[in-house]
Every structure is written in structure tokens, then in C-alpha cells.
C-alpha positions as MATLAB code, in Angstrom:
seq = 'XXXXXXXXXXXXXXXXXXXXXXXXXXXXXXXXXXXXXXXXXXXXXXXXXXXXXXXXXXXXXXXXXXXXXXXXXXXXXXXXXXXXXXXXXXXXXXXXXXXXXXXXXXXXXXXXXXXXXXXXXXXXXXXXXXXXXXXXXXXXXXXXXXXXXXXXXXXXXXXXXXXXXXXXXXXXXXXXXXXXXXXXXXXXXXXXXXXXXXXXXXXXXXXXXXXXXXXXXXXXXXXXXXXXXXXXXXXXXXXXXXXXXXXXXXXXXXXXXXXXXXXXXXXXXXXXXXXXXXXXXXXXXXXX';
ca = [
      61.014  102.851  104.258;
      64.252  103.452  102.387;
      67.490  102.916  104.238;
      70.074  105.675  104.475;
      73.102  104.784  102.354;
      76.308  104.462  104.336;
      78.840  107.171  103.571;
      81.570  106.246  101.072;
      83.800  109.151  102.044;
      87.099  108.681  103.858;
      89.815  110.799  105.422;
      93.214  110.412  103.775;
      96.461  111.657  105.327;
      99.994  112.372  104.149;
     102.667  112.065  106.844;
     105.640  114.211  105.881;
     108.970  113.443  107.566;
     112.753  113.455  107.197;
     114.087  109.873  106.928;
     117.753  109.294  107.723;
     119.987  107.495  105.251;
     120.528  103.873  106.266;
     118.788  104.230  109.653;
     116.185  101.482  109.363;
     115.151  101.375  113.026;
     115.115  105.148  113.402;
     113.017  105.499  110.276;
     110.548  102.943  111.570;
     110.125  105.162  114.632;
     109.671  108.250  112.431;
     107.041  106.593  110.278;
     105.279  105.203  113.332;
     104.933  108.708  114.708;
     103.315  109.863  111.473;
     101.022  106.850  111.202;
      99.821  107.236  114.777;
      99.151  110.947  114.341;
      97.194  110.280  111.140;
      95.084  107.647  112.904;
      94.490  109.979  115.858;
      93.159  112.583  113.421;
      90.641  110.126  112.016;
      92.436  109.044  108.846;
      91.539  105.676  107.356;
      94.515  105.808  104.976;
      97.971  107.355  105.411;
     100.660  107.891  102.772;
     104.364  108.036  103.713;
     107.218  109.441  101.585;
     109.348  107.701   98.974;
     112.171  105.566  100.430;
     110.833  106.207  103.933;
     112.471  102.997  105.109;
     116.130  103.796  104.494;
     116.632  107.171  102.839;
     117.214  108.024   99.205;
     120.654  109.455   98.321;
     122.587  106.217   97.923;
     126.065  106.545   96.442;
     125.908  103.242   94.575;
     124.162   99.898   94.290;
     126.104   98.372   97.171;
     124.921  101.044   99.593;
     121.367  100.715   98.325;
     121.502   96.959   98.870;
     122.606   97.347  102.499;
     119.519   99.457  103.234;
     117.084   97.347  101.201;
     114.777   94.675  102.564;
     112.341   92.059  101.251;
     108.624   92.644  101.063;
     107.974   89.599  103.255;
     109.792   89.483  106.576;
     111.530   92.843  106.278;
     111.520   94.983  109.444;
     109.811   98.039  107.961;
     106.918   96.283  106.256;
     106.465   94.104  109.358;
     106.280   97.204  111.562;
     103.828   98.961  109.240;
     101.652   95.853  109.120;
     101.500   95.673  112.922;
     100.546   99.346  113.147;
      97.919   98.931  110.441;
      96.324   96.043  112.329;
      96.522   97.814  115.686;
      95.114  101.134  114.507;
      92.747   99.921  111.779;
      94.399  102.221  109.230;
      95.643  101.497  105.717;
      99.308  102.382  105.151;
     101.076  103.266  101.894;
     104.801  103.924  102.035;
     108.013  103.802  100.045;
     110.836  101.376  100.776;
     113.992   99.989   99.211;
     113.062   96.474   98.099;
     115.461   93.559   97.679;
     114.426   90.343   95.943;
     115.661   86.765   96.036;
     117.204   87.115   92.568;
     119.319   90.112   93.589;
     117.203   92.888   92.129;
     116.816   96.225   93.933;
     113.741   98.392   93.503;
     112.506  101.759   94.678;
     109.126  100.400   95.738;
     105.921  101.314   97.507;
     103.463   99.092   99.291;
      99.797   99.323  100.223;
      98.969   97.591  103.497;
      95.556   96.849  104.997;
      94.904   95.743  108.572;
      94.759   92.148  107.299;
      97.864   92.207  105.102;
      99.695   93.573  102.063;
      97.320   94.406   99.216;
      99.586   95.821   96.510;
     103.227   96.372   95.550;
     104.521   98.935   93.063;
     108.071   99.304   91.741;
     109.084  102.719   90.429;
     109.063  102.624   86.649;
     110.797  105.927   85.878;
     114.063  106.340   87.764;
     115.325  109.881   88.241;
     118.925  111.047   87.963;
     121.326  108.974   90.124;
     118.606  106.470   91.076;
     119.833  104.482   88.100;
     123.012  103.779   90.084;
     121.111  102.397   93.054;
     117.967  100.680   91.739;
     116.592   98.565   88.919;
     113.680   99.912   86.873;
     110.284   98.674   88.006;
     108.825   95.645   86.270;
     105.246   95.380   87.598;
     103.576   98.082   85.549;
     100.896  100.032   87.433;
      98.741   97.678   89.517;
      95.262   98.845   90.538;
      93.506   97.081   93.421;
      89.990   97.145   94.807;
      89.678   98.507   98.352;
      86.730   99.473  100.564;
      87.346  103.088   99.492;
      87.696  102.540   95.760;
      90.157  101.367   93.131;
      93.654  102.393   94.185;
      96.963  102.544   92.354;
     100.418  103.862   93.192;
     103.203  105.794   91.541;
     106.405  107.264   92.973;
     107.690  110.850   92.705;
     109.210  111.341   89.208;
     106.589  108.996   87.727;
     104.194  111.956   88.031;
     106.252  113.815   85.405;
     105.521  111.055   82.874;
     101.853  111.393   81.787;
     101.554  107.689   81.026;
     101.894  106.934   84.750;
      98.631  108.572   85.798;
      96.957  107.484   82.564;
      97.966  103.845   83.114;
      96.080  103.954   86.405;
      93.115  105.845   84.951;
      92.426  103.413   82.122;
      92.216  100.645   84.722;
      89.505  102.582   86.521;
      91.587  103.946   89.395;
      89.721  106.345   91.677;
      92.744  107.307   93.763;
      96.489  107.511   93.101;
      98.884  107.322   96.039;
     102.280  108.899   95.389;
     105.098  108.480   97.915;
     107.602  111.150   96.837;
     110.913  112.854   97.606;
     110.415  116.166   95.814;
     113.481  118.329   95.227;
     113.759  122.022   94.285;
     113.391  122.683   90.568;
     116.254  124.866   89.259;
     113.901  126.528   86.761;
     111.227  127.320   89.351;
     110.102  130.972   89.396;
     110.084  132.237   92.979;
     106.505  133.504   92.746;
     105.004  130.273   91.421;
     103.754  127.167   93.257;
     106.095  124.151   93.321;
     106.215  122.334   90.007;
     105.391  119.156   91.938;
     101.996  120.643   92.792;
     101.424  121.426   89.126;
     102.145  117.799   88.206;
      99.823  116.507   90.920;
      96.942  118.804   90.000;
      97.374  118.163   86.275;
      97.475  114.400   86.832;
      94.383  114.545   89.024;
      92.380  116.712   86.630;
      93.340  115.075   83.332;
      92.687  111.608   84.738;
      89.675  112.456   86.916;
      91.087  110.890   90.066;
      92.100  111.899   93.555;
      95.838  112.088   94.277;
      97.581  111.914   97.659;
     101.315  112.667   97.402;
     103.484  112.499  100.517;
     106.921  114.076  100.203;
     109.897  114.406  102.542;
     111.865  117.415  103.708;
     115.433  117.986  104.904;
     118.864  117.567  103.320;
     120.566  114.266  102.521;
     124.128  114.244  101.170;
     123.713  117.785   99.945;
     120.395  117.108   98.237;
     117.613  119.347   99.515;
     114.018  118.113   99.704;
     111.133  120.560   99.711;
     108.372  118.735  101.573;
     105.124  120.383  100.387;
     103.053  117.174  100.429;
      99.700  117.601   98.706;
      96.258  116.059   98.352;
      94.218  116.923   95.243;
      90.624  116.211   94.352;
      89.448  114.788   91.033;
      88.961  118.236   89.506;
      92.622  119.046   90.095;
      92.288  121.473   92.977;
      94.387  121.078   96.108;
      92.517  120.075   99.242;
      95.520  120.199  101.586;
      99.221  121.047  101.402;
     102.154  120.869  103.799;
     105.070  123.164  104.466;
     108.725  122.158  104.675;
     108.814  120.519  108.118;
     107.428  117.420  109.832;
     103.680  117.546  109.372;
     100.578  115.429  108.840;
      97.945  116.796  106.473;
      94.458  115.358  105.962;
      91.565  115.748  103.568;
      88.093  114.271  103.161;
      87.607  112.497   99.843;
      84.965  110.249   98.290;
      86.511  108.075   95.552;
      83.526  105.707   95.279;
      80.672  108.170   95.734;
      82.112  110.584   93.169;
      82.438  108.089   90.299;
      79.329  109.147   88.385;
      80.132  112.831   88.832;
      83.722  112.334   87.727;
      82.878  110.345   84.619;
      80.004  112.568   83.493;
      81.207  116.060   84.315;
      79.701  118.281   81.577;
      82.553  120.801   81.862;
      85.638  118.641   81.206;
      85.717  114.902   80.480;
      89.400  114.208   79.776;
      88.879  110.443   79.841;
      85.525  110.165   78.122;
      86.428  112.578   75.314;
      89.621  110.844   74.224;
      90.004  109.907   70.537;
      92.493  107.085   70.743;
      92.484  106.486   66.989;
      94.206  109.830   66.463;
      97.050  109.377   68.921;
     100.594  108.377   68.030;
     101.836  106.239   70.910;
     105.152  105.079   69.483;
     108.688  105.811   70.576;
     109.815  109.442   70.758;
     112.988  110.376   68.900;
     115.045  111.966   71.665;
     117.770  113.136   69.300;
     115.612  115.513   67.268;
     117.069  119.007   66.806;
];
């Protein structure tokens, strides 16, 4: 008698919130609320926004440093680890990272009930982030988990195609994207947020699931749109949020869908690449 194969599907959640600049303890409470709600709704994995630990709109490096914390022993990661162990839920979230050599990174972490599994440092800094953080130096790590191969990117990274592709060529099934999406000044009023376009394009062209958790609110005059989103491997949105505190969930199957994703007869954006024909050198930014 054949045995029934155990399901490989999981429920993933994005917990959208409004972190407060420099309020480490208050932000721990805010993230805890989101993590607990995600777990109560059956999620095995929850994604928190970018810089959920201490806010985003730092005036300078000194202010960023005062809100940053180490990966090991820092209050936010310690709190998330305790919640992960208590609730049996994996946690991905953004935090301001300080290192022993004085570097400051806009980072994200992936935590399992038994400990930290991966660290990512934002490679592509946006706008004034260059005043507050150093550029990431770890590349795009991909780690094996019970629910597939998982990598991370942060917000503006999604606008750089090489970010998703760097994960895809390592076999990533799922990209987690803590984000702080802002309004786009060129956005037509009758179109979906550009952030959703980037998420769906990244998911489709790299044949992977994407879970992007954004924040909402206003910080030092900078508006954030919320609109967290979860996309499947064909690029279609499974769940989206509004512009307030909210937890969204979706059922996904990163492991069970591998054969389907790699051998889709309609579009095979990874399998049909012709690498020999691509120019991958530096782009001349000063061209007329």
C-alpha cells in the first residue's frame, strides 16, 4: 500500500505595521503583535517590514547608529527568537545592524524556532539611506528550510533585476522582501502601485514565490504606502494589504511546485535563457 505524501504547502504571512523612529522597545511590541496574529491565523512563516526594529528616516549616520543593534544579543533579534521558539513560527524582519568593526547595515534576518538561519544586508541603498548605512557585503544568501530554498532582499533591491535573479540562479523557491514602500511621483492614479509591478515581475521572471511586507504611516515627512503583497511563481498576487495595520496570508507550495515551475510549457524565463548572448558589464550612466 502506498503512503500518502505529506503536504509541502505552507501558509506565509506579511505583518504590516508602522514602526516609530528610534523606539526599539515600542517596535518590539508592534512586531510581536503582528507575529502573534500571523501565528494565530496558522502561518508557519511571517515577514515584517524593512527597518522594523528602529524606523527608517534617519537624518545621518550618528542617528542610525543609536538605533542599530548587533545580530547576536540585540534586543529585537532576541525578542523575535523567543517568539519564534514559543509559537513555532519562522520570522523574517528588517533591522538596523551594527557590527564590531563599526559598520552599519540595513539588514534582514531569517529566524527559525531553533535559531538564526540567514542574514542579508541591503545591497542597493535608496536615496538618503547612503547617509545612514553602508552597502551590503554578503551578496544574496539562499538557505535550505523545511519549506524550500529561501533568500531575502529589501525594498529597493526589487527594482534591480539582478537581485531576484541572484536568488533564482541559486535555486531559490521563495524570496522574502521586508520593505518600506513610498509613493512613486510618476504613478498614474488608476494603476496599481509600482511596487506590486516589481514584485509580480520578479516572481514571474524568476519563477519563485515572493512575500513582501511593507510599512505604512509618515516618518519625518516621508509617507509610506503599506500595500504589502504575496505573489505566486507565475507572478499573480495571492494577497495584498491596504494602508493600515494588517496581517495578510496566503497558501503557497515552494517545494511541491518545483517541477511545475521549472517545466511550465507557457513561459520558462529561467530555462530559456541564452547566457552567451548577454552583456553583463558595467552600464555607462552618462550616456545621452
